[in-house]
Amino acid sequence: MKNKKMLSLIVCSVLISACSTEEKIVEVEKIVKVEPTPVTSVKNVILMIGDGMGVQQVGLLEDYARRAPNSIYNSANNQTALSKFSKNGLMGLSMTSPHGGLVVDSACSATQLATGMPAGSEMIGLDNNGNIVKTILERAKAAGKATGLVSDTRITHATPASFAAHQPHRSLENDIAAQMIASESVDVLFSGGARNFLPSDIKTNTKTRDLMSKLGASSSIYKKSKRQDDRNIITEARDGHGYNLVFDKKQLTSYTGDKVLGLFANSSMSDGIAYTACKKANSCTQPSLTEMTMKALDILSRDPDGFFLMIEGGQIDWAGHINDAGWMLHELIKFDEAVEAVYQWVKDRDDTLVIVTADHETGGFGFSYTRKNLPKAKSLSGDGMLGYDFQPKFNFGPLETLDALHGQTGTFYDMMSHVNSDWDFSSTTAQAWSDAINAYSQIKVTPKQAQGIPERETNEYFVADHPYLAADVFPKLNDFKEFYVYGDDLHGNLMGRALAADQNVIWGTGTHTAAPVPVYAFGPQGVIKQFSTMQHHTDIGQKMIAALLPQ
Ligand code: MG
Ligand code: ZN
C-alpha cells in the first residue's frame, strides 16, 4: 500500500497532469513544504585570527566584560562581540599542531589555515615537504574575487604573510614584502612594517625621504629599514603593480579606490594600551584595527564576485609571550572591537562565512587560586549556614582584579623603558624595577617582590646552539628556563612573576602551548554546522576553501 502511494507520487511528480485531483493537491502541498536545499557555499569568507587567543584568553575577556565592576562593556549589556557570534552562530574547538610535532608557531598555523595542508614549523605558505601550496587567498583571487589582509603587527609578519607568500622561513620578511607585492594576489593590505619595504639607506637617502614625506608619511614611518638592498618596495608597488598608498588614519578614511597598500608604522602598530589611551583622548593618528577592518570591508564588498579577508589581532600573542596580563586584556578588547565591526557588517547577511579563531594559545595563561590575601569571614543570611561564617580557605580571586588589570597604563615594554630607555639592564636594582611596575600597574609590587628581575646569567645552551636567541636566563626561571627564549623579554616574564600572586594569574611558559583553541562560526547553517566539532586547523582550511570555492 505504502509502495503503491509512493509510486503514484513519483509518477505525478514526473507528469503532474497524470495525477488525480486529490493526488495533485497532495503533490502541490509537498512542493510547497519541500525543505530548501541546504546552502553549502558562500560568496565571501572573513577569517579573524586572534594570535595567541586560547580559551583561557577568551575567558579573561568574557570575565572582564560580564563581571568587572567597572567594565567598559557595562554600557553594552556586558556582551562581547565574540559572544554575539557564539549566540547567533556556532562554536567548536580546533587542534593546532604542526606536521610531525606538538606545538605550533604562528607561521605554520596560519599556513595550515590558509592551505588546508599540514605544514612544517616556521614555514610560510609551504606544505610539510616544502612545496608551494596555493592559499585560500590566492585561490579566491584566481577565481576573480577580491582579497585583503589586515593586521595590527607588520604585514610581513608570520600570520598575514602565510596567506600571500611562500618562503622557507618566517624571518625572511624582506623577501615576503617583495613577494606579496609582486604577486598582486592581495588587493588590500593594511598593517605596519614599512621597514621591510624601504631601501637600506633610508636614514640618509634624501631623495627617498623627500618622496615619503610628499606621499604624506610621517617621518616615524620611514625612520629605518631592515632591507639589505636599495629596493623600495613601496614605490615598486605604486609604479609597477598599481597600488595606491596610504600612511595614516586620515589618508585611509578618505581613500576611495580598490587596490591599496597601507603601511601605518615602521614596525608594529600601536599596542592595545596605547590604543585605549589615544582613543580616549581622541588623538590616534594610526587607524585602529577596527578602522582598517571597516575600510577593507568597504573596498572588498564592492567586488560582485565576492571576497576573502583575513584580519589579525596579532598582539594578544605578544602580551602572552611576555606574560603581561593587563596588556593582554587590552589586546583582547582591541580585537573584540574589530570583531564587533565584522558582526555589524555581517549580521543580516546570508552570503558570508565568518570564522573567528586563534592560531594557538600563548603563555599557558590562567587565573588560579592562591593562599595569599585570604578572604575575611563574612556572615550570610542563608538557613544552611548553621551559625558558621562564609570563609573560604583560599583566595579565589576578587572581581576587582579585572578592573585593576584593565587599569594598567603601560605594557611591560613601557615598564622596561622606564627602567632604562636604551634597555641597558646591566646594573639595575630591584627598587628600579618595582618603581617601574608601580608607575603603570594598579597592582603594586615591593622591591622585595621585584628581587630577581635584574639578575641574569649566561646560559650556555643558548650560546652554543641558538646564538640568535637569548644568551641570558634568570635564576628565578631556572626550573623552566628552556621555555624562555626571547632575550630581554625575560625581564618581562619576571615582572609577570612578581605580579602574579596579587593578580591571581599564573603563566606556564614564555612560548606557546598546544591547547585546543576556540572556533566561532557564523553564516548559513549548512556551512557553519561542520565547524561545531573538535577539528584540526587543516580541516578548517579545507572547509573554508570548499565553502568559498566549491568545485
Ligand atoms: Mg601573528
Ligand atoms: Zn607567538
PDB file of C-alpha atoms in Angstrom, residues 79 136 144 163 190 208 291 297 326 345 369 398 434 494:
ATOM      1  CA  GLN A  79      28.216  41.414  25.751  1.00  0.00           C
ATOM      2  CA  ILE A 136      42.692  30.319   0.054  1.00  0.00           C
ATOM      3  CA  GLY A 144      38.009  36.623  -9.645  1.00  0.00           C
ATOM      4  CA  PHE A 163      48.223  33.883   3.169  1.00  0.00           C
ATOM      5  CA  PHE A 190      46.657  47.263   5.864  1.00  0.00           C
ATOM      6  CA  THR A 208      63.515  58.803  -0.890  1.00  0.00           C
ATOM      7  CA  GLU A 291      39.023  51.155  11.168  1.00  0.00           C
ATOM      8  CA  LEU A 297      35.146  45.508   4.084  1.00  0.00           C
ATOM      9  CA  GLY A 326      46.999  43.716  31.732  1.00  0.00           C
ATOM     10  CA  TRP A 345      28.581  44.174   8.791  1.00  0.00           C
ATOM     11  CA  TYR A 369      43.536  30.416  43.384  1.00  0.00           C
ATOM     12  CA  PRO A 398      38.303  39.051  43.648  1.00  0.00           C
ATOM     13  CA  SER A 434      59.346  47.916  41.436  1.00  0.00           C
ATOM     14  CA  LEU A 494      59.876  38.054  35.685  1.00  0.00           C
TER      15      LEU A 494
END
